[in-house]
Coordinates of N, CA and C in Angstrom, one line a residue:
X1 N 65.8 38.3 -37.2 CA 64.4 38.1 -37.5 C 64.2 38.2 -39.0
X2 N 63.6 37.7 -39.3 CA 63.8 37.2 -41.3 C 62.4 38.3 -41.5
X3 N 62.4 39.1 -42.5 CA 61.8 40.2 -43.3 C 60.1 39.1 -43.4
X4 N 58.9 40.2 -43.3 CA 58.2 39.6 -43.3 C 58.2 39.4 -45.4
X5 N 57.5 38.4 -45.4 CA 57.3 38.6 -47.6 C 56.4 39.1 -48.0
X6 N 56.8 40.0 -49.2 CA 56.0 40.9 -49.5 C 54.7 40.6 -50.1
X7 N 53.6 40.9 -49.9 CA 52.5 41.1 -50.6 C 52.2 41.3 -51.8
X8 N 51.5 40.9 -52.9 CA 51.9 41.4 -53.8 C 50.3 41.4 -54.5
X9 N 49.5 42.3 -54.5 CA 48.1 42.1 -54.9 C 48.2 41.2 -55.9
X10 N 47.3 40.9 -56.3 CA 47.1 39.7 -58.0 C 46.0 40.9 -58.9
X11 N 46.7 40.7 -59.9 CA 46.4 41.5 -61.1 C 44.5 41.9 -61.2
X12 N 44.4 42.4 -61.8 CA 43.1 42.6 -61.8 C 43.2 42.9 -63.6
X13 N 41.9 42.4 -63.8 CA 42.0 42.1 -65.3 C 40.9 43.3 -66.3
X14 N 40.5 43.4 -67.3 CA 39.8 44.7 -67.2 C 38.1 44.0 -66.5
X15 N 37.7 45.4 -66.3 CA 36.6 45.3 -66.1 C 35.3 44.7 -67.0
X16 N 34.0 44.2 -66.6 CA 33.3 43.7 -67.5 C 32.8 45.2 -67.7
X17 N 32.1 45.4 -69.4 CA 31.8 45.9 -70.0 C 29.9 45.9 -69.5
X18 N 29.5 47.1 -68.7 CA 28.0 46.9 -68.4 C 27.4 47.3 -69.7
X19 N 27.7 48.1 -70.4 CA 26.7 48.0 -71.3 C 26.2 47.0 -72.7
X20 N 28.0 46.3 -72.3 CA 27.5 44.7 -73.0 C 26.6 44.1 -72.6
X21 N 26.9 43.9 -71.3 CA 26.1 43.2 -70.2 C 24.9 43.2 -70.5
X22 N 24.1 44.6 -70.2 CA 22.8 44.8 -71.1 C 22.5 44.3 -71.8
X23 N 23.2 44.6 -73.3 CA 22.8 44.4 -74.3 C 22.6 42.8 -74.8
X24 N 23.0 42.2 -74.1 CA 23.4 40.8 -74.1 C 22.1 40.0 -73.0
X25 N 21.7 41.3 -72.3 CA 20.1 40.7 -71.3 C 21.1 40.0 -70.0
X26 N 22.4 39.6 -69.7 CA 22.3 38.9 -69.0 C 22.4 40.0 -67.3
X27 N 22.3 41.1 -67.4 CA 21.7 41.6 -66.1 C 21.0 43.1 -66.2
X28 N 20.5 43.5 -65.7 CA 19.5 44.7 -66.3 C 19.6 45.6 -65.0
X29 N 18.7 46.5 -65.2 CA 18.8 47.9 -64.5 C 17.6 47.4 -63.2
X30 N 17.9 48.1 -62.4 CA 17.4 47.5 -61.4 C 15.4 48.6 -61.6
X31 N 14.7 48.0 -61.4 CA 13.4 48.8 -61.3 C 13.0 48.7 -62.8
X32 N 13.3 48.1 -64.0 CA 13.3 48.1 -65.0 C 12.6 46.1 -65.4
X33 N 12.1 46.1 -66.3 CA 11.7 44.9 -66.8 C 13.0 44.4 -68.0
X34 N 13.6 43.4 -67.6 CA 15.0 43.3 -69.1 C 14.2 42.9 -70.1
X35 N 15.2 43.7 -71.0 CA 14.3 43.4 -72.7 C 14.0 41.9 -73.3
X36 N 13.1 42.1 -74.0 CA 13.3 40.3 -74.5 C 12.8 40.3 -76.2
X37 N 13.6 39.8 -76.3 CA 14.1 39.7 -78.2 C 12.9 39.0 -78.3
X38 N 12.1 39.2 -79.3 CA 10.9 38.3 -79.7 C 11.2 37.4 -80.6
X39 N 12.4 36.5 -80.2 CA 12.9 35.6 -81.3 C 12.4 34.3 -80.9
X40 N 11.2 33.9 -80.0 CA 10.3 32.7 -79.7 C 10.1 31.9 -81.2
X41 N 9.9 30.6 -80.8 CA 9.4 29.5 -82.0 C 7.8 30.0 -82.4
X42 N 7.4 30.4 -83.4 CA 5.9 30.5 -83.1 C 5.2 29.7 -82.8
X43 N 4.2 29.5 -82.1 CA 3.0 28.5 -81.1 C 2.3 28.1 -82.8
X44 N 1.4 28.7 -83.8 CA 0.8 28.9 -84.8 C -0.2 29.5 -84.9
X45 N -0.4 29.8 -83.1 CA -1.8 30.6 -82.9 C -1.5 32.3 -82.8
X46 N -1.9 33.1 -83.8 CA -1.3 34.3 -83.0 C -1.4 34.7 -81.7
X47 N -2.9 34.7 -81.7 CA -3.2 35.1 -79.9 C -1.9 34.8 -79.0
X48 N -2.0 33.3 -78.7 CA -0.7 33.0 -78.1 C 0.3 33.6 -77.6
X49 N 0.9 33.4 -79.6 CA 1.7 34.7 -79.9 C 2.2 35.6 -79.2
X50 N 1.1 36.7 -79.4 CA 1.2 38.1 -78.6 C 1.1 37.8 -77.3
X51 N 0.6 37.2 -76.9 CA 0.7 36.6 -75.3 C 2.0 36.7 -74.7
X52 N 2.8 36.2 -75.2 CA 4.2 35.5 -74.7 C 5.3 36.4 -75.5
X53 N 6.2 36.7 -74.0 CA 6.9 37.8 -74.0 C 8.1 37.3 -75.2
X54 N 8.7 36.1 -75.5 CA 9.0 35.9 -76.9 C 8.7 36.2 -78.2
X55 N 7.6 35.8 -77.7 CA 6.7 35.9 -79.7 C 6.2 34.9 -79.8
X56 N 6.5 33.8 -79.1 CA 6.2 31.9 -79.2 C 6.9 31.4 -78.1
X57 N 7.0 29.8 -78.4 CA 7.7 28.8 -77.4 C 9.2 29.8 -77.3
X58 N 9.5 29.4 -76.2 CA 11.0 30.0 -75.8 C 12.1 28.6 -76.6
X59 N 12.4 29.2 -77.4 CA 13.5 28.3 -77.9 C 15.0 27.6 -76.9
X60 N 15.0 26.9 -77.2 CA 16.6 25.0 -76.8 C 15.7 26.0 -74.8
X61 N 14.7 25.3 -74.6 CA 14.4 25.2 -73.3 C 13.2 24.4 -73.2
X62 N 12.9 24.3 -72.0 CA 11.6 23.7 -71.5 C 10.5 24.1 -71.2
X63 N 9.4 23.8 -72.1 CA 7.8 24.3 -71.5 C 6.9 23.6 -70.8
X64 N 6.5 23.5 -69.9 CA 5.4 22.6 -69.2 C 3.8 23.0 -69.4
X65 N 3.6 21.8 -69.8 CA 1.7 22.0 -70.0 C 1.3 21.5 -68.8
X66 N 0.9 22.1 -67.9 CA 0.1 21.0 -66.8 C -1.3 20.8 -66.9
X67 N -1.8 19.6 -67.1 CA -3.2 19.4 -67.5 C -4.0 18.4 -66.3
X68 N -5.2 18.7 -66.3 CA -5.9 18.2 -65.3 C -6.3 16.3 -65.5
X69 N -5.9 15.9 -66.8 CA -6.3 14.6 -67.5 C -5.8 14.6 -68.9
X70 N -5.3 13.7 -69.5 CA -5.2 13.6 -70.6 C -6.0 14.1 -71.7
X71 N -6.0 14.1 -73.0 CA -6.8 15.1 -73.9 C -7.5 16.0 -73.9
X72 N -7.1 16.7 -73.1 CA -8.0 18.1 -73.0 C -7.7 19.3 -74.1
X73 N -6.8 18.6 -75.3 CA -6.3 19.8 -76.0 C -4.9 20.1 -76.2
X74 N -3.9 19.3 -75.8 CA -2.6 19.9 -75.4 C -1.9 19.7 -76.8
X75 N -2.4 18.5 -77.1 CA -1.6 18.1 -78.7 C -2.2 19.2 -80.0
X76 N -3.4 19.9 -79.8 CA -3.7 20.4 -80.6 C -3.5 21.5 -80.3
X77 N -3.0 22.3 -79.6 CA -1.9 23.3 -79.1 C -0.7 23.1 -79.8
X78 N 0.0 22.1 -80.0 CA 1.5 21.5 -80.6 C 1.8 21.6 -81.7
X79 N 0.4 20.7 -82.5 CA 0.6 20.3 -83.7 C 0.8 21.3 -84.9
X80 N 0.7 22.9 -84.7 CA 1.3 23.8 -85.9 C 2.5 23.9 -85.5
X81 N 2.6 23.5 -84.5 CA 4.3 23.8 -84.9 C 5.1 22.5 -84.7
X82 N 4.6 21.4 -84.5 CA 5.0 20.5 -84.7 C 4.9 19.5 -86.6
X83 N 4.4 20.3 -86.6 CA 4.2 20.3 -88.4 C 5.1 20.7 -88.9
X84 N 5.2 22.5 -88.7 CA 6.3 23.4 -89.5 C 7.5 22.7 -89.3
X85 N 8.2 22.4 -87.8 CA 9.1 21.9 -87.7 C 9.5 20.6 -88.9
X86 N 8.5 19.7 -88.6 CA 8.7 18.1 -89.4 C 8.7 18.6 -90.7
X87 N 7.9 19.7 -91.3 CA 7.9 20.2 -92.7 C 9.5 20.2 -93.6
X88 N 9.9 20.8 -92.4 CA 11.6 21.5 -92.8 C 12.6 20.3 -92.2
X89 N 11.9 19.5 -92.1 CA 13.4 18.5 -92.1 C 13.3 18.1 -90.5
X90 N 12.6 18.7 -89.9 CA 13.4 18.6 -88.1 C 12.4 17.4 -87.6
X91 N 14.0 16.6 -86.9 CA 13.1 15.4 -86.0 C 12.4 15.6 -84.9
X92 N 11.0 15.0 -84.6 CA 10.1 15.2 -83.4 C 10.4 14.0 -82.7
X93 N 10.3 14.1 -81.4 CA 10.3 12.4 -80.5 C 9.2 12.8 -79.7
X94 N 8.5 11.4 -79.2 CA 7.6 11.9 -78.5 C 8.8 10.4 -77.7
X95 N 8.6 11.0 -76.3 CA 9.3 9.8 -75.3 C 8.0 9.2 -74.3
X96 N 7.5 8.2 -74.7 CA 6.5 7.2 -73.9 C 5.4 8.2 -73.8
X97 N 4.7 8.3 -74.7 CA 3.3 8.8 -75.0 C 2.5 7.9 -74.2
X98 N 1.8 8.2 -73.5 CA 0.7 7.8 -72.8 C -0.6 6.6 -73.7
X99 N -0.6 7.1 -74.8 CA -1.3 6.6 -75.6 C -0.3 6.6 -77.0
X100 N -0.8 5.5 -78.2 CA -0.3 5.6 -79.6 C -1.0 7.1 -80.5
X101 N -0.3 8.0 -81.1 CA -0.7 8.6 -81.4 C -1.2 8.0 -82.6
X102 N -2.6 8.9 -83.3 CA -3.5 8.1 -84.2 C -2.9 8.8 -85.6
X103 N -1.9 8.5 -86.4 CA -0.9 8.5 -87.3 C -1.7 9.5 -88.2
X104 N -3.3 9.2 -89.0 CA -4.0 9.6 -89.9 C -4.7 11.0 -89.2
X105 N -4.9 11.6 -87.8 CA -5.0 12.8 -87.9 C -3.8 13.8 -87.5
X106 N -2.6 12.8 -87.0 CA -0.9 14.0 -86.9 C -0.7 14.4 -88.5
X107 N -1.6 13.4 -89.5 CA -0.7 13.7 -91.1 C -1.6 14.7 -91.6
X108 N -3.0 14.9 -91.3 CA -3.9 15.7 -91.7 C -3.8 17.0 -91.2
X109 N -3.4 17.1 -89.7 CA -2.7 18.1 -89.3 C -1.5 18.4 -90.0
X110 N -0.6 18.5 -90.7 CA 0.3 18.8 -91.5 C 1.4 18.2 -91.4
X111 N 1.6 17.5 -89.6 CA 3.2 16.5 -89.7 C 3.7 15.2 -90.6
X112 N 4.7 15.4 -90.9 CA 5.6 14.7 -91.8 C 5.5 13.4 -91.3
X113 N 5.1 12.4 -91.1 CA 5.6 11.8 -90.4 C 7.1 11.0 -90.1
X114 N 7.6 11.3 -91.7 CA 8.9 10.5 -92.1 C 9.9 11.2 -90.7
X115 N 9.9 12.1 -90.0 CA 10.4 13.0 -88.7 C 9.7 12.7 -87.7
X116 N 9.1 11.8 -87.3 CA 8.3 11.9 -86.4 C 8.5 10.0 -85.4
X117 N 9.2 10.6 -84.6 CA 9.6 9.4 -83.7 C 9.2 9.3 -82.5
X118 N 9.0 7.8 -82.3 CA 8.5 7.4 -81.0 C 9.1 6.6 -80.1
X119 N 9.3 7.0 -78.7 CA 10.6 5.9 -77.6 C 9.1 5.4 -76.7
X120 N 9.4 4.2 -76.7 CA 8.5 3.2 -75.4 C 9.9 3.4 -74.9
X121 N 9.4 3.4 -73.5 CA 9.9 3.4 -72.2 C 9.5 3.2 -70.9
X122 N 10.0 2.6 -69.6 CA 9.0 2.9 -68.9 C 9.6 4.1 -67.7
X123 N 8.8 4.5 -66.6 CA 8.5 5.2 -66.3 C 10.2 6.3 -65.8
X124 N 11.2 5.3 -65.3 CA 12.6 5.9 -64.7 C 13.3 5.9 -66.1
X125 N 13.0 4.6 -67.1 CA 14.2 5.1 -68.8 C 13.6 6.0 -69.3
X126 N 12.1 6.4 -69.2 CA 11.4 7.6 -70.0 C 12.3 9.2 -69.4
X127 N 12.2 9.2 -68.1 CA 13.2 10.6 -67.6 C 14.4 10.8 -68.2
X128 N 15.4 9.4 -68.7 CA 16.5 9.4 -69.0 C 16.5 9.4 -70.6
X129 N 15.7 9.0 -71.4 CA 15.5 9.4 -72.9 C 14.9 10.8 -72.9
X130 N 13.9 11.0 -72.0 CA 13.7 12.4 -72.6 C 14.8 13.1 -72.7
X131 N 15.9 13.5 -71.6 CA 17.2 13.9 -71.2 C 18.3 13.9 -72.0
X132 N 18.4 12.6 -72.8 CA 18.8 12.5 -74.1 C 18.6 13.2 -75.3
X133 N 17.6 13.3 -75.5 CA 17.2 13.4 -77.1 C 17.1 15.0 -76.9
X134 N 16.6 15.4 -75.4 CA 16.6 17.1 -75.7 C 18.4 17.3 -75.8
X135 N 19.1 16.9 -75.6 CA 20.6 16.9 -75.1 C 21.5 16.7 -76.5
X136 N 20.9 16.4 -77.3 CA 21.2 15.3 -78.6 C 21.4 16.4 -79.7
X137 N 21.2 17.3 -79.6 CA 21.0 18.3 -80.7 C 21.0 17.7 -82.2
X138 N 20.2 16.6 -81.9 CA 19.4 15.7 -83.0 C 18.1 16.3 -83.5
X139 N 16.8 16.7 -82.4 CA 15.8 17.1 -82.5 C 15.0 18.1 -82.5
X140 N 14.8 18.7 -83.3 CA 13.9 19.9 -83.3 C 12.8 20.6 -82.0
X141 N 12.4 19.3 -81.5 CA 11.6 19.2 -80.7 C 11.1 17.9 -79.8
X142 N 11.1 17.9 -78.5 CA 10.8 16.5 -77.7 C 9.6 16.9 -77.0
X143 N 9.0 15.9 -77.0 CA 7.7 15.6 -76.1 C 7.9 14.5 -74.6
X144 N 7.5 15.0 -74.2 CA 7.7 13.9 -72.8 C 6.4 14.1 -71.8
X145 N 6.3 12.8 -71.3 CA 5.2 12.6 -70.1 C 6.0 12.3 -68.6
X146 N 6.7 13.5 -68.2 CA 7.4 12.5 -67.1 C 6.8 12.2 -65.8
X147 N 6.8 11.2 -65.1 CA 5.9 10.8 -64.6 C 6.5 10.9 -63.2
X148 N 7.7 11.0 -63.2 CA 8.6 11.1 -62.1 C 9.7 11.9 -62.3
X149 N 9.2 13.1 -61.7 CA 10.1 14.1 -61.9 C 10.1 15.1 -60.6
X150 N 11.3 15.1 -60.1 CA 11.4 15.9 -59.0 C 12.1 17.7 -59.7
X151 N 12.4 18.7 -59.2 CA 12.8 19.6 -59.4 C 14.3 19.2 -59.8
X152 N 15.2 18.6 -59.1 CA 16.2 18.3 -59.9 C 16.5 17.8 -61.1
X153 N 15.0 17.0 -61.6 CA 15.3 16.6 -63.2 C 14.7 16.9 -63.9
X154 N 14.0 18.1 -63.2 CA 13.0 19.2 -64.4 C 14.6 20.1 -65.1
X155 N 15.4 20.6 -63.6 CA 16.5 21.5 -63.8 C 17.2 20.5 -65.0
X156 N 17.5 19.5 -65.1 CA 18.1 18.4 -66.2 C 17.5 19.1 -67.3
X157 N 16.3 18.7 -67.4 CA 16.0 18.6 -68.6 C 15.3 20.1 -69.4
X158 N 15.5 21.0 -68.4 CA 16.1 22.5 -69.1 C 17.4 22.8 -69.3
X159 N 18.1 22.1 -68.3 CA 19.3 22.2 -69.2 C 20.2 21.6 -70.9
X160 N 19.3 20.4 -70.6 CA 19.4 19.5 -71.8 C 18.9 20.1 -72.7
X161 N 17.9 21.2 -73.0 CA 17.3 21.6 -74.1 C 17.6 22.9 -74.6
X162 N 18.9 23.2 -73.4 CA 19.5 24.5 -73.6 C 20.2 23.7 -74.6
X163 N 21.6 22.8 -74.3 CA 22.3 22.6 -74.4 C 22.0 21.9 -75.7
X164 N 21.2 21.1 -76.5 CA 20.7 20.6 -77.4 C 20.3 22.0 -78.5
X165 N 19.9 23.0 -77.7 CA 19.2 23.9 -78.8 C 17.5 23.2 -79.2
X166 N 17.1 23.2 -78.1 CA 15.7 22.0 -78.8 C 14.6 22.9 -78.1
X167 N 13.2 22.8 -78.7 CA 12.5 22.6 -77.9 C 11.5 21.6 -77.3
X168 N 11.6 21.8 -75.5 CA 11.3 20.7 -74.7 C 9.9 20.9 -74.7
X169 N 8.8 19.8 -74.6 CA 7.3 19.9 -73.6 C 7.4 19.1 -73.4
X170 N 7.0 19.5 -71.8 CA 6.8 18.4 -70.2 C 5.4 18.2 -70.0
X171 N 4.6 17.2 -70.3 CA 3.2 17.3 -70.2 C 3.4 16.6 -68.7
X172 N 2.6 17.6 -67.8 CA 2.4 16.9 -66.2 C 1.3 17.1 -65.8
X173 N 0.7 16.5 -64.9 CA -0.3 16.9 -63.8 C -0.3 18.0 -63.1
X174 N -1.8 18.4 -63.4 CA -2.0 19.9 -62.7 C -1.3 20.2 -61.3
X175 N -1.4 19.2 -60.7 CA -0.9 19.2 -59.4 C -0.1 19.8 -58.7
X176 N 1.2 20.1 -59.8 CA 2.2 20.0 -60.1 C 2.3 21.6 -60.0
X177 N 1.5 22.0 -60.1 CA 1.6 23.5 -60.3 C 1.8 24.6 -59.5
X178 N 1.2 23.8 -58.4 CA 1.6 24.8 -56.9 C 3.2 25.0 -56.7
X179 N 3.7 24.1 -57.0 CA 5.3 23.9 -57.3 C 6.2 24.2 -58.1
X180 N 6.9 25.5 -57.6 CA 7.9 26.0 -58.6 C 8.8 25.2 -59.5
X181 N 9.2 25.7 -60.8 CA 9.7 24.6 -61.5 C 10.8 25.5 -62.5
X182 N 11.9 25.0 -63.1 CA 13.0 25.8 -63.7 C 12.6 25.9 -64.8
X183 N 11.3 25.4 -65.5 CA 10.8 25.1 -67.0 C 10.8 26.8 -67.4
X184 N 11.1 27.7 -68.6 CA 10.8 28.9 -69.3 C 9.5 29.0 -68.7
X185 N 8.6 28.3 -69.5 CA 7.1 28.8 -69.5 C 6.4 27.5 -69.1
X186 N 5.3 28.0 -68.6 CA 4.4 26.9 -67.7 C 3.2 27.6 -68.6
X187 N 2.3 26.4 -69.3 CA 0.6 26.4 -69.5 C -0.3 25.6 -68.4
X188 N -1.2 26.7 -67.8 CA -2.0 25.5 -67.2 C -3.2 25.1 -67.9
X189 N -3.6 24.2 -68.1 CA -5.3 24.1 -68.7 C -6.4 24.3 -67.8
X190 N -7.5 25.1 -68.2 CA -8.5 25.3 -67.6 C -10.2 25.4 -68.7
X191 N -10.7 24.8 -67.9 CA -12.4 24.9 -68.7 C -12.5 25.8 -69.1
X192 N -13.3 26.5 -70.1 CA -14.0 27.3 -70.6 C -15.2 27.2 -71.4
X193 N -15.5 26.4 -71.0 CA -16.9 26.0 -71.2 C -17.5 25.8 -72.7
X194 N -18.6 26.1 -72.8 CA -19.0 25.9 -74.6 C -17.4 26.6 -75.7
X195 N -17.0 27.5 -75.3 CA -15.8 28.2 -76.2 C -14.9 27.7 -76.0
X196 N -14.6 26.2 -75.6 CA -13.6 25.6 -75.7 C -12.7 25.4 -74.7
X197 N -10.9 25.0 -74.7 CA -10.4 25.3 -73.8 C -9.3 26.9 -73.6
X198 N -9.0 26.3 -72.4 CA -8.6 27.9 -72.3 C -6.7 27.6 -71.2
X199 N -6.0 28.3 -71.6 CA -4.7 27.9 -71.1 C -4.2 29.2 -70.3
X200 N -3.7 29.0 -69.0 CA -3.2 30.1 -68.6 C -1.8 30.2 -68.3
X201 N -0.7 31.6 -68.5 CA 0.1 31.6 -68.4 C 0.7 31.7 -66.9
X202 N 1.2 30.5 -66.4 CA 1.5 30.9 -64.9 C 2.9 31.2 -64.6
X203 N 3.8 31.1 -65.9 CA 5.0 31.8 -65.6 C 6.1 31.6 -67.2
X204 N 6.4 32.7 -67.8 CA 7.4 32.9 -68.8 C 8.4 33.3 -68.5
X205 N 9.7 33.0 -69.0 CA 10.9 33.9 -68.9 C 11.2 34.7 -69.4
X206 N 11.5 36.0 -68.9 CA 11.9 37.1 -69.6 C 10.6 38.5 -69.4
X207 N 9.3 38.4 -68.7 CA 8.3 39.1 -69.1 C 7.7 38.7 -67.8
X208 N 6.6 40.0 -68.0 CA 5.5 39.5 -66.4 C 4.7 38.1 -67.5
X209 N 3.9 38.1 -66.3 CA 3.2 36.6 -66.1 C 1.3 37.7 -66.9
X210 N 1.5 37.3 -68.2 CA -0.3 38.3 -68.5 C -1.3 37.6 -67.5
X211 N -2.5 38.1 -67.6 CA -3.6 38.1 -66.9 C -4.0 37.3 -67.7
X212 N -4.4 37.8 -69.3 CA -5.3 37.5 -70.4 C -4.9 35.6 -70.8
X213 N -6.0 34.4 -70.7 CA -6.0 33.6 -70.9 C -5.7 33.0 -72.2
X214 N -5.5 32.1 -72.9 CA -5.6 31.8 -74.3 C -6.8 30.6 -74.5
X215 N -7.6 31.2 -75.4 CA -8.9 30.2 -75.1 C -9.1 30.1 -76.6
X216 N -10.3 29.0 -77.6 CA -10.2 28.6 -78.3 C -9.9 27.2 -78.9
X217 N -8.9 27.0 -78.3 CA -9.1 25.6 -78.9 C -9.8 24.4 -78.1
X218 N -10.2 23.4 -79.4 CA -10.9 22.4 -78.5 C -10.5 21.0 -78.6
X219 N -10.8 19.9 -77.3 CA -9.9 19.0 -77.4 C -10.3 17.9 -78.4

């Protein structure tokens, strides 16, 4: 009868280091909120600002504005930091804007325009340029209206904006909202009557979800 063969465990390598782990956010203490570096892109609005567990837009990720109709305000939410950006050299794309943006008030608002690019597309190449250009570690920043977007190509195009280092906005239909989504942070728009509009936070990463709205601007 032939010897059975021996066993022989397989090496074990060192252990991961938890209080790297920590320090690094990628897993935290359990009953505890993980820390979050306030290294956000600033919005330009303070209020905002303090609002969001970053400091600003969560940086190379995806934000979604879900808005009830077009112009209710969303571009005039953007445009300070779509300025600062184009200020300093960084390319903007807007991928298939719904409308032509009106050139003489993005320049009066402060954007560069010499950084400021536009993709026509229609509605299935629009998914696939947006996906690009966040991907491209070309652009500062991408705009997109995706019109057809299921949860697997929201996940795309967070990952594309990781991996680009960019930041993404997904302008969508409110609709949309009941429906979980991989995006960092979600704005929803809501009325607020004579004081303007008002945006609520229905979900950031890294931080609870505030109560307090952002209201003030108008469209």
């Amino acid at each position: 009868m032939s010897a059975l063969p021996s066993i022989v465990p397989p090496s074990i390598g060192a252990l991961p280091d938890i209080d790297a782990m920590l320090s690094a956010r990628t897993v935290w203490r359990a009953g505890r909120a993980p820390a979050v570096a306030a290294d956000g892109e600033s919005t330009g609005h303070a209020v905002l600002d303090a609002l969001l567990p970053q400091g600003g837009w969560p940086r190379a990720a995806l934000t979604e504005l879900l808005l009830p109709a077009d112009g209710v305000g969303e571009l005039s939410l953007l445009l300070p930091t779509l300025a600062r950006l184009t200020q300093a050299g960084g390319i903007v794309a807007l991928v298939a804007p719904p409308y032509l943006p009106y050139a003489p008030a993005w320049q009066a608002a402060g954007v560069d325009l010499r950084h400021l690019e536009i993709i026509q597309a229609d509605a299935r190449g629009a998914l696939w340029a947006f996906e690009q250009c966040l991907r491209s570690a070309a652009c500062a920043a991408v705009l997109g209206w995706p019109l057809q977007a299921d949860a697997q190509a929201l996940r795309r195009l967070q990952v594309a904006a990781d991996s680009g280092d960019c930041l993404g906005f997904a302008f969508r239909d409110a609709k949309h909202a009941v429906n979980p989504s991989p995006a960092a942070l979600r704005l929803e728009y809501v009325a607020a009557g004579a004081d303007g509009n008002a945006w609520h936070v229905r979900k950031c990463r890294g931080g609870n979800v505030p109560s307090q709205a952002f209201a003030g601007l108008r469209a």
